[in-house]
Amino acid sequence: MEKKVVLAYSGGLDTSVCIPILKEHYDLDHVITVIVDVGQPEEEIKNAEEKAELISDKNFTIDVKAEFVKDYIFPLIKANGNYEGYVLGTAIARPLIAKKVLEVALVEGAGALAHGCTGKGNDQLRFEAVFRSSNLDVLAPMRDMNLTREWEIDYAKEHGIPVPVTKEKPWSIDENIWSRSIEGGKLEEPDFIPPEEIFEWTRSPENGPEAEIIEIGFEGGVPVSLNGTFMDGVSLITELNLIGGRHGVGRTDMIEDRVLGLKARENYEHPAATILLTAHGDLERLVLTRRELSFKARVDDEWSKLAYMGLVDEPLYHDLNAFIDSTQERVKGTVKVRLYKGSASVVARSSPCALYSSDLVSFDESCIDQKDAEGVAKYHGFQARIYQRTKQDL
Ligand code: ARG
């Protein structure tokens, strides 16, 4: 019987050389590739499809952008998703990609699943957390064979795999609708200043135009409109990436702790994410109680760690989502964000659920009897006072 494997395919060098390797070194007859469209550039998908046409036995391209936004990015916004300062792009796309690859494998009757991740990064863990929910074999040729880029390039040439010229641009890039990640080459040195050429979504902040104020509308904790026009999530995020990118909003250069413990130097671009997370967090401060806010910050942090690890089938992840969802019904209203030379700052917000009351806070109003606060003030430092007194007595 023909032995089939389904490979998560990007069209890049690693996943391309995986195809002949799977046949030669793993004794498989049939390699089926799956390109999952989570919003990488159309050109990249087209190139990957052309390559697949040449070197794989069968290819599927699956557009999951709408599902990615609804089931992964929207929950992330509600959770203010952020791991050590990283807005979680690659991390939240991997489980969905893996699920689609697995679905194809089940339909095609394949006996194995494969990915092109190395043994150093997080992606192997995120893919396999999903892959291993099935009984299929899991193959990771890159991890098994410890290959160098030079070896891969030679091997690709021998096997008729087109190799783009990579010497001048050695960056390893991963892109989806929410964020773009750039690693590798000289960027691996933490004291190397990233050259402008690595950025594609964002203009250099100092070259940004005049300040611009945009208005985001939220319902149920997720963005639904831009400047008064209702939009689906994919269009809204795409549009905000363009607007924010023009202002140089959403660049991150950071040292990140990978799951295995390795520290990595990472560069990211994510204009829409910066704008939406800034606006969402601000709106939450208007409508949630301070106790909800302080508890939710801990929940959000826990959520972000699970999302970073790709553990989206972990029951705790669902429990946290249930808590988060129950807080988000009231997170509705509008937020005005000012974009200017790399910054996105909230300048106005309003909500029918605001807990803020200008009547109560205002100095001019007398509906609060200020004398009522006296009793609270008397007890406010109570324990500290007792402590000071006992100290004197010692
Ligand atoms: N460090 C990020 C993560 O683990 C992004 C990795 C993206 N990969 C890349 N080749 N640029 O989620």
Short mmCIF file of C-alpha atoms and ligand atoms in Angstrom, two decimals:
data_model
loop_
_atom_site.label_atom_id
_atom_site.label_comp_id
_atom_site.label_asym_id
_atom_site.label_seq_id
_atom_site.Cartn_x
_atom_site.Cartn_y
_atom_site.Cartn_z
CA MET A 1 0.00 0.00 0.00
CA GLU A 2 1.16 3.55 -0.81
CA LYS A 3 2.52 5.36 2.21
CA LYS A 4 1.25 8.92 2.36
CA VAL A 5 2.37 11.88 4.46
CA VAL A 6 0.82 15.32 4.74
CA LEU A 7 3.27 18.21 5.16
CA ALA A 8 2.54 21.71 6.49
CA TYR A 9 4.00 23.69 3.59
CA SER A 10 5.11 27.31 3.32
CA GLY A 11 7.11 27.28 0.08
CA GLY A 12 10.30 28.21 1.95
CA LEU A 13 13.60 26.35 1.72
CA ASP A 14 13.07 24.15 4.81
CA THR A 15 9.64 22.85 3.97
CA SER A 16 10.58 22.48 0.29
CA VAL A 17 13.58 20.25 0.94
CA CYS A 18 11.39 18.26 3.31
CA ILE A 19 9.50 16.89 0.29
CA PRO A 20 12.33 14.83 -1.30
CA ILE A 21 13.76 14.08 2.15
CA LEU A 22 10.49 12.49 3.23
CA LYS A 23 10.64 10.19 0.23
CA GLU A 24 14.34 9.34 0.37
CA HIS A 25 14.95 9.14 4.09
CA TYR A 26 11.56 8.18 5.49
CA ASP A 27 10.58 5.77 2.77
CA LEU A 28 7.29 7.47 1.91
CA ASP A 29 5.69 7.26 -1.54
CA HIS A 30 3.38 10.20 -1.55
CA VAL A 31 3.89 13.72 -0.13
CA ILE A 32 0.79 15.87 0.07
CA THR A 33 1.42 19.55 0.87
CA VAL A 34 -0.97 21.90 2.61
CA ILE A 35 -0.58 25.66 2.37
CA VAL A 36 -2.69 27.36 5.01
CA ASP A 37 -3.46 30.99 4.19
CA VAL A 38 -3.46 32.96 7.46
CA GLY A 39 -2.81 36.23 5.67
CA GLN A 40 0.73 35.86 4.38
CA PRO A 41 1.34 37.96 1.22
CA GLU A 42 -0.59 36.75 -1.85
CA GLU A 43 2.69 36.59 -3.75
CA GLU A 44 4.11 34.17 -1.18
CA ILE A 45 1.09 31.89 -1.47
CA LYS A 46 1.29 31.99 -5.26
CA ASN A 47 5.01 31.12 -5.22
CA ALA A 48 4.40 28.31 -2.75
CA GLU A 49 1.63 26.92 -4.97
CA GLU A 50 3.87 27.05 -8.04
CA LYS A 51 6.62 25.21 -6.18
CA ALA A 52 4.16 22.64 -4.84
CA GLU A 53 2.98 22.05 -8.39
CA LEU A 54 6.56 21.11 -9.30
CA ILE A 55 7.66 19.07 -6.32
CA SER A 56 4.73 17.75 -4.31
CA ASP A 57 2.36 14.98 -5.33
CA LYS A 58 -0.74 16.92 -4.44
CA ASN A 59 -1.34 20.31 -2.86
CA PHE A 60 -4.19 21.93 -0.98
CA THR A 61 -4.34 25.66 -0.29
CA ILE A 62 -6.83 26.54 2.41
CA ASP A 63 -7.84 30.13 3.13
CA VAL A 64 -8.55 30.35 6.87
CA LYS A 65 -8.17 34.12 7.33
CA ALA A 66 -11.74 34.65 8.52
CA GLU A 67 -11.53 31.71 10.94
CA PHE A 68 -8.12 32.87 12.16
CA VAL A 69 -9.53 36.29 13.01
CA LYS A 70 -12.73 35.01 14.59
CA ASP A 71 -11.36 32.09 16.62
CA TYR A 72 -7.80 33.20 17.40
CA ILE A 73 -7.27 36.95 16.99
CA PHE A 74 -10.55 38.08 18.54
CA PRO A 75 -9.99 35.97 21.68
CA LEU A 76 -6.46 37.40 21.77
CA ILE A 77 -7.79 40.97 21.71
CA LYS A 78 -10.24 40.16 24.51
CA ALA A 79 -7.32 38.72 26.51
CA ASN A 80 -5.00 41.66 25.71
CA GLY A 81 -2.70 38.88 24.48
CA ASN A 82 0.93 39.69 25.05
CA TYR A 83 3.84 37.43 26.01
CA GLU A 84 6.80 39.30 27.52
CA GLY A 85 5.96 42.24 25.24
CA TYR A 86 5.39 40.11 22.10
CA VAL A 87 1.90 40.50 20.64
CA LEU A 88 1.66 36.78 19.70
CA GLY A 89 1.49 36.43 15.94
CA THR A 90 3.16 33.22 14.80
CA ALA A 91 2.20 31.58 18.07
CA ILE A 92 -1.55 31.85 17.57
CA ALA A 93 -1.50 30.89 13.88
CA ARG A 94 0.32 27.57 14.35
CA PRO A 95 -2.47 25.60 16.06
CA LEU A 96 -4.93 26.52 13.30
CA ILE A 97 -2.42 25.59 10.57
CA ALA A 98 -1.79 22.27 12.32
CA LYS A 99 -5.51 21.57 12.63
CA LYS A 100 -6.04 22.13 8.90
CA VAL A 101 -3.10 19.87 8.01
CA LEU A 102 -4.50 17.16 10.25
CA GLU A 103 -7.96 17.48 8.66
CA VAL A 104 -6.45 16.95 5.20
CA ALA A 105 -4.49 13.93 6.44
CA LEU A 106 -7.65 12.31 7.79
CA VAL A 107 -9.57 12.90 4.56
CA GLU A 108 -6.67 11.69 2.39
CA GLY A 109 -6.06 8.61 4.53
CA ALA A 110 -2.43 9.51 5.25
CA GLY A 111 -0.43 7.61 7.85
CA ALA A 112 1.82 10.51 8.88
CA LEU A 113 2.03 14.25 9.42
CA ALA A 114 5.16 16.33 8.91
CA HIS A 115 6.40 19.83 9.67
CA GLY A 116 9.60 21.66 8.77
CA CYS A 117 10.42 23.09 12.20
CA THR A 118 13.82 22.78 13.79
CA GLY A 119 14.48 21.42 17.26
CA LYS A 120 15.34 24.84 18.67
CA GLY A 121 12.16 26.83 18.35
CA ASN A 122 8.61 26.96 19.65
CA ASP A 123 6.85 25.95 16.46
CA GLN A 124 7.69 22.23 16.73
CA LEU A 125 5.83 22.23 20.06
CA ARG A 126 2.84 24.16 18.74
CA PHE A 127 2.44 21.88 15.70
CA GLU A 128 2.86 18.71 17.66
CA ALA A 129 0.47 19.71 20.42
CA VAL A 130 -2.19 19.42 17.70
CA PHE A 131 -0.67 16.67 15.51
CA ARG A 132 -0.30 14.28 18.43
CA SER A 133 -4.00 14.49 19.22
CA SER A 134 -4.30 11.95 16.38
CA ASN A 135 -2.78 8.50 16.10
CA LEU A 136 -0.79 9.44 13.01
CA ASP A 137 3.01 9.36 12.96
CA VAL A 138 4.66 12.74 13.40
CA LEU A 139 7.77 13.46 11.32
CA ALA A 140 10.15 16.37 11.74
CA PRO A 141 12.97 15.97 9.19
CA MET A 142 14.63 19.30 10.02
CA ARG A 143 14.87 18.36 13.67
CA ASP A 144 15.98 14.77 12.97
CA MET A 145 18.71 15.68 10.49
CA ASN A 146 20.26 18.83 11.96
CA LEU A 147 20.71 20.35 8.52
CA THR A 148 22.66 23.45 7.61
CA ARG A 149 21.35 26.02 5.18
CA GLU A 150 24.24 25.36 2.75
CA TRP A 151 23.46 21.64 2.69
CA GLU A 152 19.79 22.43 2.07
CA ILE A 153 20.59 24.77 -0.82
CA ASP A 154 22.78 22.15 -2.54
CA TYR A 155 20.23 19.43 -1.90
CA ALA A 156 17.45 21.63 -3.26
CA LYS A 157 19.41 22.30 -6.46
CA GLU A 158 20.07 18.59 -6.95
CA HIS A 159 16.37 17.90 -6.60
CA GLY A 160 15.15 20.59 -8.97
CA ILE A 161 13.74 22.79 -6.22
CA PRO A 162 13.92 26.47 -7.16
CA VAL A 163 15.95 28.33 -4.51
CA PRO A 164 15.49 32.09 -4.19
CA VAL A 165 18.73 34.02 -3.81
CA THR A 166 19.02 34.29 -0.03
CA LYS A 167 22.62 35.38 0.59
CA GLU A 168 21.95 39.13 0.82
CA LYS A 169 18.70 38.69 2.71
CA PRO A 170 19.26 35.91 5.19
CA TRP A 171 16.21 36.80 7.27
CA SER A 172 13.76 34.19 8.35
CA ILE A 173 10.33 35.76 8.09
CA ASP A 174 6.97 34.57 9.30
CA GLU A 175 3.92 36.57 8.42
CA ASN A 176 0.21 36.42 9.04
CA ILE A 177 -2.55 38.99 9.09
CA TRP A 178 -1.77 39.99 12.70
CA SER A 179 2.00 40.31 12.71
CA ARG A 180 5.24 39.91 10.85
CA SER A 181 8.30 38.38 12.50
CA ILE A 182 11.88 38.78 11.30
CA GLU A 183 14.71 36.65 12.68
CA GLY A 184 18.04 35.24 11.64
CA GLY A 185 21.30 36.41 10.07
CA LYS A 186 22.95 39.31 11.89
CA LEU A 187 19.70 39.90 13.82
CA GLU A 188 20.69 36.97 16.01
CA GLU A 189 23.25 39.28 17.60
CA PRO A 190 21.34 41.27 20.23
CA ASP A 191 23.65 44.26 19.84
CA PHE A 192 23.15 44.52 16.08
CA ILE A 193 20.85 47.42 15.14
CA PRO A 194 18.18 46.17 12.68
CA PRO A 195 18.58 47.70 9.24
CA GLU A 196 15.53 49.52 7.81
CA GLU A 197 15.26 46.92 5.04
CA ILE A 198 13.87 44.26 7.41
CA PHE A 199 10.66 46.26 7.83
CA GLU A 200 7.92 45.92 5.26
CA TRP A 201 4.71 46.87 7.03
CA THR A 202 5.92 49.94 8.85
CA ARG A 203 7.54 53.14 7.73
CA SER A 204 10.41 54.40 9.86
CA PRO A 205 8.63 56.33 12.66
CA GLU A 206 10.60 59.53 12.10
CA ASN A 207 9.30 59.68 8.52
CA GLY A 208 5.66 59.43 9.57
CA PRO A 209 3.19 62.05 8.31
CA GLU A 210 1.13 64.58 10.31
CA ALA A 211 -0.75 63.16 13.29
CA GLU A 212 -4.02 61.38 12.48
CA ILE A 213 -6.87 60.49 14.80
CA ILE A 214 -8.88 57.36 14.05
CA GLU A 215 -11.91 55.96 15.82
CA ILE A 216 -12.36 52.27 16.58
CA GLY A 217 -15.79 50.90 17.56
CA PHE A 218 -15.97 47.85 19.86
CA GLU A 219 -18.75 45.40 20.68
CA GLY A 220 -18.36 42.44 23.01
CA GLY A 221 -14.66 43.21 23.40
CA VAL A 222 -13.86 43.01 19.69
CA PRO A 223 -13.41 45.73 17.08
CA VAL A 224 -16.33 46.15 14.70
CA SER A 225 -15.88 49.54 13.04
CA LEU A 226 -13.29 52.01 11.83
CA ASN A 227 -14.15 55.72 11.63
CA GLY A 228 -17.85 54.89 11.88
CA THR A 229 -17.86 52.27 9.10
CA PHE A 230 -18.72 48.72 10.14
CA MET A 231 -16.24 46.16 8.80
CA ASP A 232 -15.51 42.45 9.06
CA GLY A 233 -12.44 41.57 11.12
CA VAL A 234 -10.18 40.67 8.20
CA SER A 235 -10.83 43.99 6.40
CA LEU A 236 -10.52 46.02 9.58
CA ILE A 237 -7.17 44.50 10.53
CA THR A 238 -5.86 44.81 6.96
CA GLU A 239 -6.88 48.48 6.83
CA LEU A 240 -5.39 49.26 10.24
CA ASN A 241 -2.09 47.64 9.25
CA LEU A 242 -1.91 50.09 6.33
CA ILE A 243 -2.90 53.17 8.34
CA GLY A 244 -0.72 52.31 11.34
CA GLY A 245 2.16 51.24 9.10
CA ARG A 246 2.19 54.68 7.44
CA HIS A 247 2.75 56.20 10.88
CA GLY A 248 5.47 53.73 11.83
CA VAL A 249 3.27 52.27 14.57
CA GLY A 250 3.88 48.73 15.87
CA ARG A 251 7.55 47.82 15.80
CA THR A 252 9.02 45.63 18.54
CA ASP A 253 12.64 44.66 19.06
CA MET A 254 12.99 42.35 22.05
CA ILE A 255 14.67 39.49 23.82
CA GLU A 256 12.16 36.67 24.21
CA ASP A 257 12.23 33.50 26.32
CA ARG A 258 11.34 30.53 24.15
CA VAL A 259 9.48 27.60 25.66
CA LEU A 260 12.64 25.44 25.77
CA GLY A 261 14.42 28.15 27.71
CA LEU A 262 16.56 29.61 24.94
CA LYS A 263 16.57 33.38 24.74
CA ALA A 264 15.96 34.76 21.27
CA ARG A 265 16.31 38.23 19.76
CA GLU A 266 13.15 39.03 17.88
CA ASN A 267 11.88 41.80 15.64
CA TYR A 268 8.21 42.24 14.90
CA GLU A 269 5.85 44.53 13.01
CA HIS A 270 2.19 44.68 14.03
CA PRO A 271 0.51 48.07 13.45
CA ALA A 272 -3.11 46.89 13.69
CA ALA A 273 -2.33 44.84 16.79
CA THR A 274 -0.76 47.80 18.58
CA ILE A 275 -3.70 50.07 17.75
CA LEU A 276 -6.38 47.53 18.66
CA LEU A 277 -4.75 46.33 21.86
CA THR A 278 -4.14 49.90 23.02
CA ALA A 279 -7.75 50.85 22.31
CA HIS A 280 -9.20 47.67 23.83
CA GLY A 281 -7.19 47.97 27.05
CA ASP A 282 -8.29 51.56 27.45
CA LEU A 283 -11.94 50.75 26.93
CA GLU A 284 -11.71 47.99 29.53
CA ARG A 285 -10.44 50.54 32.03
CA LEU A 286 -13.57 52.59 31.44
CA VAL A 287 -16.10 49.79 31.87
CA LEU A 288 -14.65 47.13 34.20
CA THR A 289 -14.37 47.49 37.97
CA ARG A 290 -10.93 47.81 39.47
CA ARG A 291 -11.27 44.35 41.00
CA GLU A 292 -12.14 42.87 37.63
CA LEU A 293 -9.22 44.69 36.05
CA SER A 294 -6.66 43.51 38.54
CA PHE A 295 -7.88 39.89 38.45
CA LYS A 296 -8.20 39.92 34.66
CA ALA A 297 -4.60 41.12 34.26
CA ARG A 298 -3.51 37.84 35.87
CA VAL A 299 -5.90 35.81 33.73
CA ASP A 300 -4.67 37.60 30.59
CA ASP A 301 -1.08 36.81 31.51
CA GLU A 302 -1.86 33.12 32.03
CA TRP A 303 -3.83 33.07 28.75
CA SER A 304 -0.88 34.63 26.91
CA LYS A 305 1.55 32.01 28.21
CA LEU A 306 -0.71 29.17 27.03
CA ALA A 307 -1.23 30.88 23.66
CA TYR A 308 2.54 31.32 23.30
CA MET A 309 3.05 27.61 23.91
CA GLY A 310 0.30 26.74 21.44
CA LEU A 311 -1.64 24.87 24.12
CA VAL A 312 -5.08 25.84 22.82
CA ASP A 313 -6.61 22.45 23.59
CA GLU A 314 -5.57 22.69 27.24
CA PRO A 315 -8.74 22.85 29.34
CA LEU A 316 -7.38 25.80 31.30
CA TYR A 317 -7.23 27.78 28.05
CA HIS A 318 -10.98 27.26 27.64
CA ASP A 319 -11.68 28.04 31.28
CA LEU A 320 -9.77 31.31 30.99
CA ASN A 321 -11.63 32.15 27.78
CA ALA A 322 -14.92 31.58 29.58
CA PHE A 323 -13.95 34.03 32.31
CA ILE A 324 -12.66 36.56 29.78
CA ASP A 325 -15.82 36.28 27.67
CA SER A 326 -18.01 36.96 30.65
CA THR A 327 -16.20 40.27 31.21
CA GLN A 328 -16.33 41.37 27.59
CA GLU A 329 -20.06 41.88 27.04
CA ARG A 330 -19.73 45.38 28.49
CA VAL A 331 -16.59 46.21 26.55
CA LYS A 332 -18.40 48.24 23.92
CA GLY A 333 -18.12 51.80 22.75
CA THR A 334 -15.65 53.87 20.79
CA VAL A 335 -12.02 54.79 21.28
CA LYS A 336 -10.17 57.56 19.45
CA VAL A 337 -6.50 56.83 18.86
CA ARG A 338 -3.94 59.39 17.74
CA LEU A 339 -1.23 58.01 15.46
CA TYR A 340 1.96 59.96 15.18
CA LYS A 341 5.54 59.00 14.34
CA GLY A 342 5.46 55.51 15.80
CA SER A 343 3.06 56.11 18.66
CA ALA A 344 -0.57 55.13 19.06
CA SER A 345 -2.16 56.90 22.01
CA VAL A 346 -5.73 57.01 23.13
CA VAL A 347 -7.09 60.56 23.17
CA ALA A 348 -10.81 59.92 23.82
CA ARG A 349 -13.16 57.07 24.75
CA SER A 350 -16.85 56.58 25.36
CA SER A 351 -19.14 53.71 26.29
CA PRO A 352 -22.76 53.17 27.27
CA CYS A 353 -21.34 50.88 29.99
CA ALA A 354 -18.82 53.38 31.39
CA LEU A 355 -18.41 53.18 35.15
CA TYR A 356 -17.01 56.66 35.06
CA SER A 357 -19.38 59.40 36.15
CA SER A 358 -18.41 62.98 35.52
CA ASP A 359 -21.14 64.08 37.96
CA LEU A 360 -19.51 62.22 40.82
CA VAL A 361 -15.92 63.08 40.06
CA SER A 362 -16.49 66.75 39.24
CA PHE A 363 -15.41 69.32 41.84
CA ASP A 364 -18.46 71.44 41.05
CA GLU A 365 -21.09 68.89 41.93
CA SER A 366 -22.39 68.42 45.44
CA CYS A 367 -24.22 65.09 44.97
CA ILE A 368 -21.49 63.39 46.97
CA ASP A 369 -21.29 64.59 50.55
CA GLN A 370 -17.54 64.80 50.97
CA LYS A 371 -17.91 64.53 54.77
CA ASP A 372 -18.96 60.87 54.26
CA ALA A 373 -15.36 60.09 53.35
CA GLU A 374 -14.18 61.06 56.81
CA GLY A 375 -15.10 57.69 58.33
CA VAL A 376 -13.21 55.84 55.61
CA ALA A 377 -10.21 58.14 56.06
CA LYS A 378 -10.16 57.37 59.79
CA TYR A 379 -9.79 53.64 59.16
CA HIS A 380 -7.63 53.93 56.05
CA GLY A 381 -4.23 53.62 57.72
CA PHE A 382 -5.58 51.70 60.72
CA GLN A 383 -3.21 48.73 60.83
CA ALA A 384 -0.15 50.83 60.09
CA ARG A 385 -1.06 53.11 63.00
CA ILE A 386 -1.37 50.21 65.41
CA TYR A 387 1.93 48.85 64.16
CA GLN A 388 3.70 52.19 64.70
CA ARG A 389 2.28 52.31 68.24
CA THR A 390 3.39 48.76 69.16
CA LYS A 391 6.86 49.54 67.78
CA GLN A 392 7.14 52.50 70.17
CA ASP A 393 6.11 50.30 73.09
CA LEU A 394 8.81 47.72 72.39
N1 ARG B 1 9.50 34.10 18.24
C1 ARG B 1 8.20 34.01 17.70
C2 ARG B 1 7.51 32.80 18.22
O1 ARG B 1 8.12 31.86 18.62
C3 ARG B 1 8.14 34.11 16.19
C4 ARG B 1 8.89 33.09 15.40
C5 ARG B 1 8.71 33.36 13.94
N2 ARG B 1 9.56 32.60 13.09
C6 ARG B 1 10.32 33.14 12.14
N3 ARG B 1 11.02 32.35 11.42
N4 ARG B 1 10.41 34.42 11.92
O2 ARG B 1 6.32 32.78 18.23
#
